[in-house]
Tab-separated table of C-alpha atoms in Angstrom:
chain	number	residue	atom	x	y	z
A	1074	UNK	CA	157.503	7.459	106.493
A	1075	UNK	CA	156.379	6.100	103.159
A	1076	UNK	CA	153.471	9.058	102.459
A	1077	UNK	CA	155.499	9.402	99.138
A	1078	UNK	CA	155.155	6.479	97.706
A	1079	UNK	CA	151.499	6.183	98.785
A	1080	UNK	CA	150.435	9.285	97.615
A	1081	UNK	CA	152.170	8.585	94.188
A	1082	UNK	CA	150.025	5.210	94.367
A	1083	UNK	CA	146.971	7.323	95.100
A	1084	UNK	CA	147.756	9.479	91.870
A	1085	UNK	CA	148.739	6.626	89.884
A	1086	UNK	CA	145.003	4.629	90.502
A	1087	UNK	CA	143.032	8.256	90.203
A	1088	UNK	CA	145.197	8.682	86.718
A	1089	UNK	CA	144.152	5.889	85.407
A	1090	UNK	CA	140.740	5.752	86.597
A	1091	UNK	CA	140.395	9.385	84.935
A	1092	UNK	CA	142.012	7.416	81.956
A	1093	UNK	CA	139.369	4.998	81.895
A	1094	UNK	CA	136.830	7.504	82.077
A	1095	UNK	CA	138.126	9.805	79.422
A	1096	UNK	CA	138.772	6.687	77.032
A	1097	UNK	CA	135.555	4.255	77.979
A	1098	UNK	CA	133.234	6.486	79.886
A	1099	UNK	CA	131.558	6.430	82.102
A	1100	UNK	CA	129.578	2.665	81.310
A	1101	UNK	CA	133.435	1.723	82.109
A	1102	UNK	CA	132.560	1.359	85.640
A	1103	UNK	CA	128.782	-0.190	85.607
A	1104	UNK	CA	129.858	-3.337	86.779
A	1105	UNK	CA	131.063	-1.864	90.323
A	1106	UNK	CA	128.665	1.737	90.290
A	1107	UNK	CA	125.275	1.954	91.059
A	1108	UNK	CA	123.172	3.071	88.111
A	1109	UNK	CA	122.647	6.700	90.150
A	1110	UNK	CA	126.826	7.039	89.896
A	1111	UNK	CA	126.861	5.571	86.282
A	1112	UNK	CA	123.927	7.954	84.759
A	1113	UNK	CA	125.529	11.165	87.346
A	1114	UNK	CA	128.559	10.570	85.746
A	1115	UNK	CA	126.619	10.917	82.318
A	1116	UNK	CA	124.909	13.623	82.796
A	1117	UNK	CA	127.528	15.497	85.685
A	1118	UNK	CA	124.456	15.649	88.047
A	1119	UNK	CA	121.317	16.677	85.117
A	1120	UNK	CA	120.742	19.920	83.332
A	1121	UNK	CA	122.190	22.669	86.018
A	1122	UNK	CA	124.798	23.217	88.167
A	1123	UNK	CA	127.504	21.344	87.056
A	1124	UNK	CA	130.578	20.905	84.529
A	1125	UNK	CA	129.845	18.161	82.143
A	1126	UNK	CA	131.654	14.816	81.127
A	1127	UNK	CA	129.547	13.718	78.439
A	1128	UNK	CA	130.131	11.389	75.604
A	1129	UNK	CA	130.776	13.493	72.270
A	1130	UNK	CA	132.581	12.303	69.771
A	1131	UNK	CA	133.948	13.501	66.604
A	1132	UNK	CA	136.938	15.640	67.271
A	1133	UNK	CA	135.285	17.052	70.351
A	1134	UNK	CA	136.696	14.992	73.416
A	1135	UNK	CA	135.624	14.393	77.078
A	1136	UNK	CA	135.231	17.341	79.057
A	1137	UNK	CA	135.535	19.389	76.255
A	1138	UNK	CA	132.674	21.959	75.612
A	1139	UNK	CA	129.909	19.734	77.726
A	1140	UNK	CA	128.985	22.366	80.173
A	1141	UNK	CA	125.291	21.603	81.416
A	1142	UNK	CA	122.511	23.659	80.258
A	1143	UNK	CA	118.789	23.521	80.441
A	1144	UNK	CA	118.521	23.807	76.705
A	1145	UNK	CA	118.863	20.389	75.207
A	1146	UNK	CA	120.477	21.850	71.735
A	1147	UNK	CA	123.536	23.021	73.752
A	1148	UNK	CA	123.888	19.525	74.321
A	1149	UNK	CA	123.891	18.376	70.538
A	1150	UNK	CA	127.378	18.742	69.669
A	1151	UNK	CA	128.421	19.377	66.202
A	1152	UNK	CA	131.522	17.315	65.433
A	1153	UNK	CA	133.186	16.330	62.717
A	1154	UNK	CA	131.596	13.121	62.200
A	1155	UNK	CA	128.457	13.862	62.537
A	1156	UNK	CA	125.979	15.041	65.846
A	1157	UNK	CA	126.525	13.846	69.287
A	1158	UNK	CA	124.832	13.644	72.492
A	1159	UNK	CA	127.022	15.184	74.816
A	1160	UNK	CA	124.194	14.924	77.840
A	1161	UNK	CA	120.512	13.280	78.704
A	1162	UNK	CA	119.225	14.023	75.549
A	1163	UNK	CA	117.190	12.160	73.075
A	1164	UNK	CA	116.971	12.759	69.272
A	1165	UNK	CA	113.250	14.233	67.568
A	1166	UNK	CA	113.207	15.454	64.426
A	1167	UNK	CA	114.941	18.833	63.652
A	1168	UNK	CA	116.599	18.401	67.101
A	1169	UNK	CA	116.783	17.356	70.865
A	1170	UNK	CA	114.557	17.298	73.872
A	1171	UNK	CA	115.772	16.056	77.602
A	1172	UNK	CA	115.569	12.365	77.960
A	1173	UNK	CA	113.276	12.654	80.999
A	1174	UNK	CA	110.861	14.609	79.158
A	1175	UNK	CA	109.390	12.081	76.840
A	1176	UNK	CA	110.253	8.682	78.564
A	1177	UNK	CA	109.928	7.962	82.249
A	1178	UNK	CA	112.089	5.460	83.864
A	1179	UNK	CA	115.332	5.580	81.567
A	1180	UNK	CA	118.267	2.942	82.703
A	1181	UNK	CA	121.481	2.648	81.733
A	1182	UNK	CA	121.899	-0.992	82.601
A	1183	UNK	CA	121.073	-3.325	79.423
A	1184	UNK	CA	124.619	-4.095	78.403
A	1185	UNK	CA	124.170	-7.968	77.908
A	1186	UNK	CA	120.587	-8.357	78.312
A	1187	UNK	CA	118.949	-11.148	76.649
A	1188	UNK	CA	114.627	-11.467	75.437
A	1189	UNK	CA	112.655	-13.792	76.941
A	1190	UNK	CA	111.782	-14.744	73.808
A	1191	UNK	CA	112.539	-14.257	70.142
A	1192	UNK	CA	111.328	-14.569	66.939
A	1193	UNK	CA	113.297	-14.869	63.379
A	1194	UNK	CA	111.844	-12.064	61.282
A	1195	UNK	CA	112.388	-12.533	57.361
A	1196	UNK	CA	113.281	-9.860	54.822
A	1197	UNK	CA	110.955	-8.735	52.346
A	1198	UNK	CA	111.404	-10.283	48.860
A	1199	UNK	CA	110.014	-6.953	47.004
A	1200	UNK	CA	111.045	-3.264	47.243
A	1201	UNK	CA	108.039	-2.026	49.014
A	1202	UNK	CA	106.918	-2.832	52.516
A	1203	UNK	CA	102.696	-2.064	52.866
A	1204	UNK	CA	102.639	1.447	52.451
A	1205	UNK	CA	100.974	3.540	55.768
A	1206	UNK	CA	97.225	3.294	55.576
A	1207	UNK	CA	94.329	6.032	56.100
A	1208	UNK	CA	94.251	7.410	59.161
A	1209	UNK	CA	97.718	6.697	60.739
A	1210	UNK	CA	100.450	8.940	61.836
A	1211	UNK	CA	104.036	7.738	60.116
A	1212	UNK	CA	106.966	8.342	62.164
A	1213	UNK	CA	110.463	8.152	61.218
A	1214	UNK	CA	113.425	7.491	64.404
A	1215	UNK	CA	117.269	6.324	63.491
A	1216	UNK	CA	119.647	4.575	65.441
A	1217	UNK	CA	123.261	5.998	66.490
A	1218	UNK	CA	125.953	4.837	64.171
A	1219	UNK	CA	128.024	4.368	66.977
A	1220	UNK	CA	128.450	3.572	70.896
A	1221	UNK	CA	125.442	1.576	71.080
A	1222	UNK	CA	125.386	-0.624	73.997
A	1223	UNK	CA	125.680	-4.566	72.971
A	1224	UNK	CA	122.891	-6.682	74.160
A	1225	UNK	CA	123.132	-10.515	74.441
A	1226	UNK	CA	122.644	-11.428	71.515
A	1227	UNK	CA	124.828	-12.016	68.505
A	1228	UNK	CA	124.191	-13.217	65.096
A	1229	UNK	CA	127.130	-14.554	62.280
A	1230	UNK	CA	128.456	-16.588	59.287
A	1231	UNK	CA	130.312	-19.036	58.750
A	1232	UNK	CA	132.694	-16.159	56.704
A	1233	UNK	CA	133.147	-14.435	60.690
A	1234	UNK	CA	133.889	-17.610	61.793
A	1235	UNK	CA	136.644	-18.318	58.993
A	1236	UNK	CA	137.980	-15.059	59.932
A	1237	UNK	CA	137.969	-15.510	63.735
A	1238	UNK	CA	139.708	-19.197	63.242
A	1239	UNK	CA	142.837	-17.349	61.402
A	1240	UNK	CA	142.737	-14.523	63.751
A	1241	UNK	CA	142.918	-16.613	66.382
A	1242	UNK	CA	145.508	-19.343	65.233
A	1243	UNK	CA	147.893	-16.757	64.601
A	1244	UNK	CA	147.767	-15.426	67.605
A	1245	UNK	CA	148.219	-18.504	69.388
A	1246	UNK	CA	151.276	-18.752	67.062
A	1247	UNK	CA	152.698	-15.634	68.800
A	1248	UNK	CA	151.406	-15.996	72.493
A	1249	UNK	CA	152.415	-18.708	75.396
A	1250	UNK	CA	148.857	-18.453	76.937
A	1251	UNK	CA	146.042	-19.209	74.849
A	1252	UNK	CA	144.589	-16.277	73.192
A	1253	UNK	CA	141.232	-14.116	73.959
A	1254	UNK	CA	138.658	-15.249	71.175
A	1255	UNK	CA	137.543	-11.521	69.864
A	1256	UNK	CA	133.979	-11.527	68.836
A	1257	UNK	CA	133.630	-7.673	67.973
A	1258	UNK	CA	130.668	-6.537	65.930
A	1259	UNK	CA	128.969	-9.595	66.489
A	1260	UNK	CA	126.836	-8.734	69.201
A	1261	UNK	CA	123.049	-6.580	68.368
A	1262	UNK	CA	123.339	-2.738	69.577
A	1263	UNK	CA	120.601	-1.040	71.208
A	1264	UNK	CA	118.928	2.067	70.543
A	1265	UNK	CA	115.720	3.219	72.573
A	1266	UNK	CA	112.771	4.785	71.121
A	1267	UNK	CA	109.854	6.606	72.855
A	1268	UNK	CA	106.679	6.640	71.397
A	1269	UNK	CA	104.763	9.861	72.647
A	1270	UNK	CA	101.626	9.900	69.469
A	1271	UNK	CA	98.577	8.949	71.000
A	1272	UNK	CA	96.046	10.824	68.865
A	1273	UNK	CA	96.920	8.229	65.770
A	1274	UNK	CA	97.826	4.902	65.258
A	1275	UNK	CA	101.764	4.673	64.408
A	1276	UNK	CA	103.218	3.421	61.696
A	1277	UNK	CA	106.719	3.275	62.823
A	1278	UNK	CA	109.919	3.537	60.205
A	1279	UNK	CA	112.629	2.514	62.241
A	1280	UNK	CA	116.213	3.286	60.277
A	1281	UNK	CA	119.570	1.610	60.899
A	1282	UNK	CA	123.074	2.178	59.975
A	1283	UNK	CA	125.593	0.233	59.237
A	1284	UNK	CA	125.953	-3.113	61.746
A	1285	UNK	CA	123.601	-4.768	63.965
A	1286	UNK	CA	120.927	-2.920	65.494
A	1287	UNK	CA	117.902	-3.477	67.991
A	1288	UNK	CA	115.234	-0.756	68.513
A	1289	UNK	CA	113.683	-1.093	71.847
A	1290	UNK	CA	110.358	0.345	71.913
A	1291	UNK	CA	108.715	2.278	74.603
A	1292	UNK	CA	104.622	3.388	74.087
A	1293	UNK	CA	103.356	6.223	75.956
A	1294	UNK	CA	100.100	5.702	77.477
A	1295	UNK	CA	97.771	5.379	74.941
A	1296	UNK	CA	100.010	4.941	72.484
A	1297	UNK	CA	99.403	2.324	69.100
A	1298	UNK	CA	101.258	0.786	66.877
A	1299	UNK	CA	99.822	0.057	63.486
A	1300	UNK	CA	102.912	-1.271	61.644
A	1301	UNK	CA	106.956	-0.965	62.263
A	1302	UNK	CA	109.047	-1.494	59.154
A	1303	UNK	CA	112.738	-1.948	59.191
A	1304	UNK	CA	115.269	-0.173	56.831
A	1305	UNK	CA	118.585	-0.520	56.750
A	1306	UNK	CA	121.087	-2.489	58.773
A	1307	UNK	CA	122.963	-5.807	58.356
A	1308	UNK	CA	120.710	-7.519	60.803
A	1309	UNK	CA	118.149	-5.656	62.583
A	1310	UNK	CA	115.049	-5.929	64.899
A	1311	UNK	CA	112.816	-4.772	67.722
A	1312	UNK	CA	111.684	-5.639	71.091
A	1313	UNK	CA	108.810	-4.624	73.114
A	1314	UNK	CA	106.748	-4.387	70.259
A	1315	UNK	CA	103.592	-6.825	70.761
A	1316	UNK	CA	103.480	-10.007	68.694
A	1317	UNK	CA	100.172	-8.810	66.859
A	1318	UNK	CA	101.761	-5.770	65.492
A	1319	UNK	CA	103.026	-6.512	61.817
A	1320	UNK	CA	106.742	-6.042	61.535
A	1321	UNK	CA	108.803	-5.671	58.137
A	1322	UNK	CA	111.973	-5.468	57.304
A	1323	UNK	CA	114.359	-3.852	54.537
A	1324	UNK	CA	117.905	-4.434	55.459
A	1325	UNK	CA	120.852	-2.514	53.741
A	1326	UNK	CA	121.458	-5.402	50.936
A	1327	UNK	CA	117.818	-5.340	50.130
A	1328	UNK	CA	117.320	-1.485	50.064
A	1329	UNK	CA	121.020	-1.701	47.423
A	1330	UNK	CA	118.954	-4.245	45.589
A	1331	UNK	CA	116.098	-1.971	44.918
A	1332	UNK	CA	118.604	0.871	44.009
A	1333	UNK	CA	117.956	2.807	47.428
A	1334	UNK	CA	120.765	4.556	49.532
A	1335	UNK	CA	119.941	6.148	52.515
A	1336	UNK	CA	122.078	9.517	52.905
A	1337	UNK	CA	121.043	13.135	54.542
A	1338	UNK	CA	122.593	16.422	54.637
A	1339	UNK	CA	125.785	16.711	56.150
A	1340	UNK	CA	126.014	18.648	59.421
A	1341	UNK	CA	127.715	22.444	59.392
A	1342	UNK	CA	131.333	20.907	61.290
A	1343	UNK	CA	131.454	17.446	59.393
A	1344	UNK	CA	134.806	16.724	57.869
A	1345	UNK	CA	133.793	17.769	54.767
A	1346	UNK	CA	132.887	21.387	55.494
A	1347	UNK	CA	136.307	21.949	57.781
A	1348	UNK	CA	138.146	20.231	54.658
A	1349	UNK	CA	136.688	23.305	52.151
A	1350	UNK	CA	137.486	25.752	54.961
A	1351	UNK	CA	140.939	24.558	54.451
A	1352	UNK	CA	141.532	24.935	51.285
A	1353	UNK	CA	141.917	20.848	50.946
A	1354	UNK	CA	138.446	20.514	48.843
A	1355	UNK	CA	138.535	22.771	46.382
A	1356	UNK	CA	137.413	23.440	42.659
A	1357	UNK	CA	136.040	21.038	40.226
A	1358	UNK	CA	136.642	18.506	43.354
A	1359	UNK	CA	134.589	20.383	45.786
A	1360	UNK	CA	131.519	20.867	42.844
A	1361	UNK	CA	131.710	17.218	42.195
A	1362	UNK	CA	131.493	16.399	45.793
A	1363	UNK	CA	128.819	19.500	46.688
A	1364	UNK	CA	126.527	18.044	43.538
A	1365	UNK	CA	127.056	14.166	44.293
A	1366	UNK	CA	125.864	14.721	47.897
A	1367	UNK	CA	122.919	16.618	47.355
A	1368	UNK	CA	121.919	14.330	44.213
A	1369	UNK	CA	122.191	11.490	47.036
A	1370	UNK	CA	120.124	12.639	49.488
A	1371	UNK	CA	117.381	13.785	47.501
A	1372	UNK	CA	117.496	10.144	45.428
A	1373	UNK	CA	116.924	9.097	49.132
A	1374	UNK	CA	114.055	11.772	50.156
A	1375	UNK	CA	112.175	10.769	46.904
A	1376	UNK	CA	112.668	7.013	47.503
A	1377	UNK	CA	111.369	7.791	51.139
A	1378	UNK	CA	108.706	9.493	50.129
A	1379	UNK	CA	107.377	7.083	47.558
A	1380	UNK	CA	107.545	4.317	49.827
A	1381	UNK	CA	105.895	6.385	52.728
A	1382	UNK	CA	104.308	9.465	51.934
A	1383	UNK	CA	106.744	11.383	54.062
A	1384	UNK	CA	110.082	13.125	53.467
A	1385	UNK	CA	113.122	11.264	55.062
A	1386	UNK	CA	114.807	13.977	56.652
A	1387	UNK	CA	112.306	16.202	57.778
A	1388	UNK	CA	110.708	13.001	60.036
A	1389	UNK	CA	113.937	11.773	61.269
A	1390	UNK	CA	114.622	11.477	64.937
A	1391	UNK	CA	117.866	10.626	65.250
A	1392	UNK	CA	120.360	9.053	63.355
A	1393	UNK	CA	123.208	10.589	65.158
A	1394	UNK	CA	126.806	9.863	65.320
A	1395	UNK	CA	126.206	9.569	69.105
A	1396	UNK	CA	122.645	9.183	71.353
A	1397	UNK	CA	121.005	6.578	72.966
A	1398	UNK	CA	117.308	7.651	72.455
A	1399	UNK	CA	115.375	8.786	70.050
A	1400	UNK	CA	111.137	10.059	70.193
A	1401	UNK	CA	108.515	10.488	67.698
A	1402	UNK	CA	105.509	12.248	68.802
A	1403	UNK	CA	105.057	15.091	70.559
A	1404	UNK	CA	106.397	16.347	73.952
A	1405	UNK	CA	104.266	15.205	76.881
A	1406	UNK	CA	102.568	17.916	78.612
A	1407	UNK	CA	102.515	16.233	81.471
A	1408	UNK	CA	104.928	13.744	83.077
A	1409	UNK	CA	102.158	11.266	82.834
A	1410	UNK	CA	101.872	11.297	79.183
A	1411	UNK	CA	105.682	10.215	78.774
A	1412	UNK	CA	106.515	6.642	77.210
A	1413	UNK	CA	107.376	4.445	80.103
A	1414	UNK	CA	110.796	2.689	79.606
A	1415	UNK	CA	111.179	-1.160	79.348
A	1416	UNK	CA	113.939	-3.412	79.637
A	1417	UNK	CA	114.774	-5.838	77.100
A	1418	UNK	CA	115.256	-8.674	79.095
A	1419	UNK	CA	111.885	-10.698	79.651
A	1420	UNK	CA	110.617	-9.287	76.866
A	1421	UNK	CA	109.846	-10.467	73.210
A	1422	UNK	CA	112.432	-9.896	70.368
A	1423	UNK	CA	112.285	-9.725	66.849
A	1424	UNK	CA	115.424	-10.094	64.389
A	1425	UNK	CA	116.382	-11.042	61.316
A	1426	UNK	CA	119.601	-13.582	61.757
A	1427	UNK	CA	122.697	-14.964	60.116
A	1428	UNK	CA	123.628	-18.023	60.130
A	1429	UNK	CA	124.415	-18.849	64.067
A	1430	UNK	CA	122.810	-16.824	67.123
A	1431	UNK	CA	124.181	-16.553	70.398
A	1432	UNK	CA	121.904	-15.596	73.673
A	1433	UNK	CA	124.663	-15.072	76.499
A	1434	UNK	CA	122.234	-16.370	79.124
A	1435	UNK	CA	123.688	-15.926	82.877
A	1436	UNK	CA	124.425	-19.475	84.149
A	1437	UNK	CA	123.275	-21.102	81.054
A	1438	UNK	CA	125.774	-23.156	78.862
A	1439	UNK	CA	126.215	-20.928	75.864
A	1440	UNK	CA	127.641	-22.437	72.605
A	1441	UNK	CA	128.901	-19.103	71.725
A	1442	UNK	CA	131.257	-17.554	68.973
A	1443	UNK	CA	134.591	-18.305	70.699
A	1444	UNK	CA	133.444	-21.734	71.921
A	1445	UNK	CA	133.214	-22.387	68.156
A	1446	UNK	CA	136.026	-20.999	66.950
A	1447	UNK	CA	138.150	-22.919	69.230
A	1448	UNK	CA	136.338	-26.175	67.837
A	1449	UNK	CA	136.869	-25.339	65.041
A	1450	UNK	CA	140.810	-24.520	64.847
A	1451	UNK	CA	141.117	-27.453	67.191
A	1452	UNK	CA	139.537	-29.753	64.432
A	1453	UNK	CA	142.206	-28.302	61.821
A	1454	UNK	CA	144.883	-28.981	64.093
A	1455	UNK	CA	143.936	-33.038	64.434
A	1456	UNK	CA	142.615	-32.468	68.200
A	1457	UNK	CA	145.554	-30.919	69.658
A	1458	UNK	CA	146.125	-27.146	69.118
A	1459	UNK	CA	149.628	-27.236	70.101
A	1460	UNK	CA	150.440	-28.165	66.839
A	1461	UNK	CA	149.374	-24.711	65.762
A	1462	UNK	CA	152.479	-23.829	67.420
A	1463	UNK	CA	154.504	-26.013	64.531
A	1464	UNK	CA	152.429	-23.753	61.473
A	1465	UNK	CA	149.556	-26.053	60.366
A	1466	UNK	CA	147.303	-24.076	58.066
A	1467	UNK	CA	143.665	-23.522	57.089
C-alpha cells in the first residue's frame, strides 16, 4: 500500500499551489488556466455567493476580509498603504463601481502584449500643457502604484544597463550555471481606463506614479477625446487612443522642474494614522507631519487647478495602491452605453522612451535587456566570460 505517501504528495502539490496563490495570485496560473478560471479565481465567482480571494494589499492579506458583496465599496479595502481592490472593481472618483458596469468585455490576459505600432512621444519643454478648451468635459483617472501587469515593452539607460552588467557578473562569480539576467522594472505596466462621457468632448488627465506606466484607453460609444495629457511617471504613455487626438506629456522630472508634487490625502488606515494611534507619532513630530502633508496636497490641488480648471482630488479616479481599472464619466444606464474593452496588442502606442526599447515579439529575434547585458560583460571579459570567474572588473 503506498496511499501514505501519495496522499502526502497530494498535500504537498495542493500546499504549494495554495502557496502560489496566496503569494502570486491568482495571474500565477494564466499560462495553464483559462481566462474564466483566472478572472473566477479573482473575483471567487462575481459579486454573490461566494468567499473571496482577492488581491489586497497593505497589511490586509489573501483571504483576509474579501468576502463578496454587491456593494463595490466593501470591496475597496483600506490598508495601510494605501486603497486596494480586493474584487472586480474599478476606481471613479470618490470611490468604486463593478468593473462590468462601465466597460464591457474586460480580460485579464495582456501580460506581455506588444502594439502594433508605436510612436515616441516627447516631453513638454514648458510647465503648462494647452489648458482644456470651451466646451469640454476634463477628467482626471490614476494608475495603481503597484501590481500592474507588464506589457511587452520595456524602455532603459545605459545607467540600468551598468547596473545589470555588475549584478550579473557577480553572480556568475558565485554560481556554476550561468545566471538569470533580471530585468525588473524595466518593462511598461498597464492600467485600463473606461471612458463613459459622451455628452462632451474629453480632455483626459491621465496621472502616473512612480515607474513605467501605460494607460489603455477604452471609449464608450459615443465617446470623444479632445486632448490626453500625461503627468507624472518615469516613462509613460497610452494606447488605443487615435493618432489625431493630441497627446502631451509631463513626466515626474518635468512636473519637479516646474516645482509641482503630486500628493493627496492620506487614507483613514495608512501607516501614518495606525502610527499616531500608537503612540509612535506624537507631539511636535506628529504637527510637523499633520501640517507638511496637508501643505503638500493643497500645493498640488492649486497647481492642478491652475493648470486645469479642476481640483486634483475631487476628479481623481483611481490612483490606488491596488486596481486595474479606473472610469471617468458617468455610470452607463444601460449595458450598451459601457466603454468596450480593447487589447493592446494590434493597436497603436504612444510613449515617451529611454534610451533602448525592447518589444518582446513572439517568434521574433528580440535584442532585449539581457541579450545586452551579456554582450556587454562578455566584451569586459575579452570574449570569454569565464574569466569573470578569475575577478576581472568593470
Amino acid at each position: 500500500m503506498v496511499r501514505g505517501p501519495v496522499s502526502l504528495v497530494i498535500v504537498g502539490i495542493a500546499t504549494l499551489a495554495m502557496f502560489a496563490l496566496v503569494i502570486g495570485g491568482p495571474r500565477t496560473f494564466e499560462s495553464i488556466l483559462p481566462e474564466s478560471a483566472i478572472i473566477w479565481l479573482e473575483t471567487m465567482g462575481g459579486r454573490s455567493g461566494a468567499g473571496g480571494i482577492m488581491a489586497t494589499g497593505g497589511d490586509v492579506g489573501w483571504m483576509q476580509g474579501a468576502t463578496a458583496s454587491d456593494t463595490p465599496g466593501d470591496l475597496l479595502a483600506d490598508t495601510s498603504d494605501g486603497w486596494a481592490a480586493q474584487g472586480p472593481i474599478a476606481a471613479v472618483p470618490g470611490g468604486a463601481v463593478f468593473i462590468d458596469q462601465v466597460l464591457a468585455g474586460y480580460s485579464v490576459r495582456v501580460r506581455g502584449q506588444v502594439p502594433a505600432q508605436t510612436t515616441a512621444l516627447v516631453p513638454l519643454q514648458g510647465c503648462a500643457p494647452t489648458p482644456p478648451g470651451a466646451g469640454v468635459a476634463v477628467l482626471h483617472a490614476g494608475a495603481a502604484s503597484s501590481d500592474r501587469v507588464p506589457l511587452g515593452v520595456s524602455t532603459y539607460g545605459d545607467a540600468d544597463l551598468a547596473r545589470g552588467v555588475q549584478a550579473f557578473a557577480r553572480a556568475y562569480r558565485r554560481t556554476v550555471a550561468p545566471p538569470r539576467i533580471g530585468a525588473e522594472g524595466l518593462a511598461f505596466g498597464v492600467q485600463d481606463v473606461a471612458v463613459t462621457e459622451t455628452e462632451k468632448p474629453v480632455y483626459l488627465v491621465l496621472e502616473a506614479p512612480a515607474g513605467k506606466v501605460i494607460f489603455n484607453i477604452h471609449l464608450a460609444p459615443g465617446a470623444r477625446l479632445d486632448r490626453v495629457v500625461l503627468i507624472g511617471g518615469e516613462q509613460v504613455g497610452v494606447a488605443n487612443v487615435a493618432p489625431d487626438v493630441p497627446v502631451e506629456v509631463m513626466r515626474q522630472a518635468e512636473l519637479a522642474a516646474c516645482g509641482m508634487q503630486p500628493f493627496y490625502p492620506l487614507n483613514p488606515n495608512h501607516l501614518f494614522y495606525q502610527s499616531v494611534e500608537m503612540g509612535v507619532i506624537q507631539g511636535e513630530e506628529l504637527a510637523q507631519k499633520q501640517t507638511g502633508f496637508q501643505l503638500a496636497a493643497a500645493n498640488w490641488d492649486a497647481a492642478f487647478r491652475a493648470l486645469f480648471g479642476v481640483g486634483a482630488a475631487e476628479t481623481l479616479a483611481g490612483g490606488w495602491l491596488r486596481g486595474s481599472v479606473s472610469a471617468v464619466g458617468p455610470v452607463p444606464a444601460t449595458a450598451q452605453g459601457r466603454a468596450v474593452w480593447q487589447p493592446v496588442s494590434g493597436g497603436l502606442m504612444r510613449l515617451t522612451l529611454d534610451q533602448y526599447v525592447d518589444l518582446a515579439v513572439p517568434g521574433g529575434e528580440n535584442i532585449d535587456f539581457a541579450a545586452r547585458v551579456r554582450a556587454i560583460a562578455t566584451a569586459f571579459a575579452g570574449g570569454d566570460l569565464a574569466s569573470l570567474k578569475a575577478g576581472v572588473q568593470f
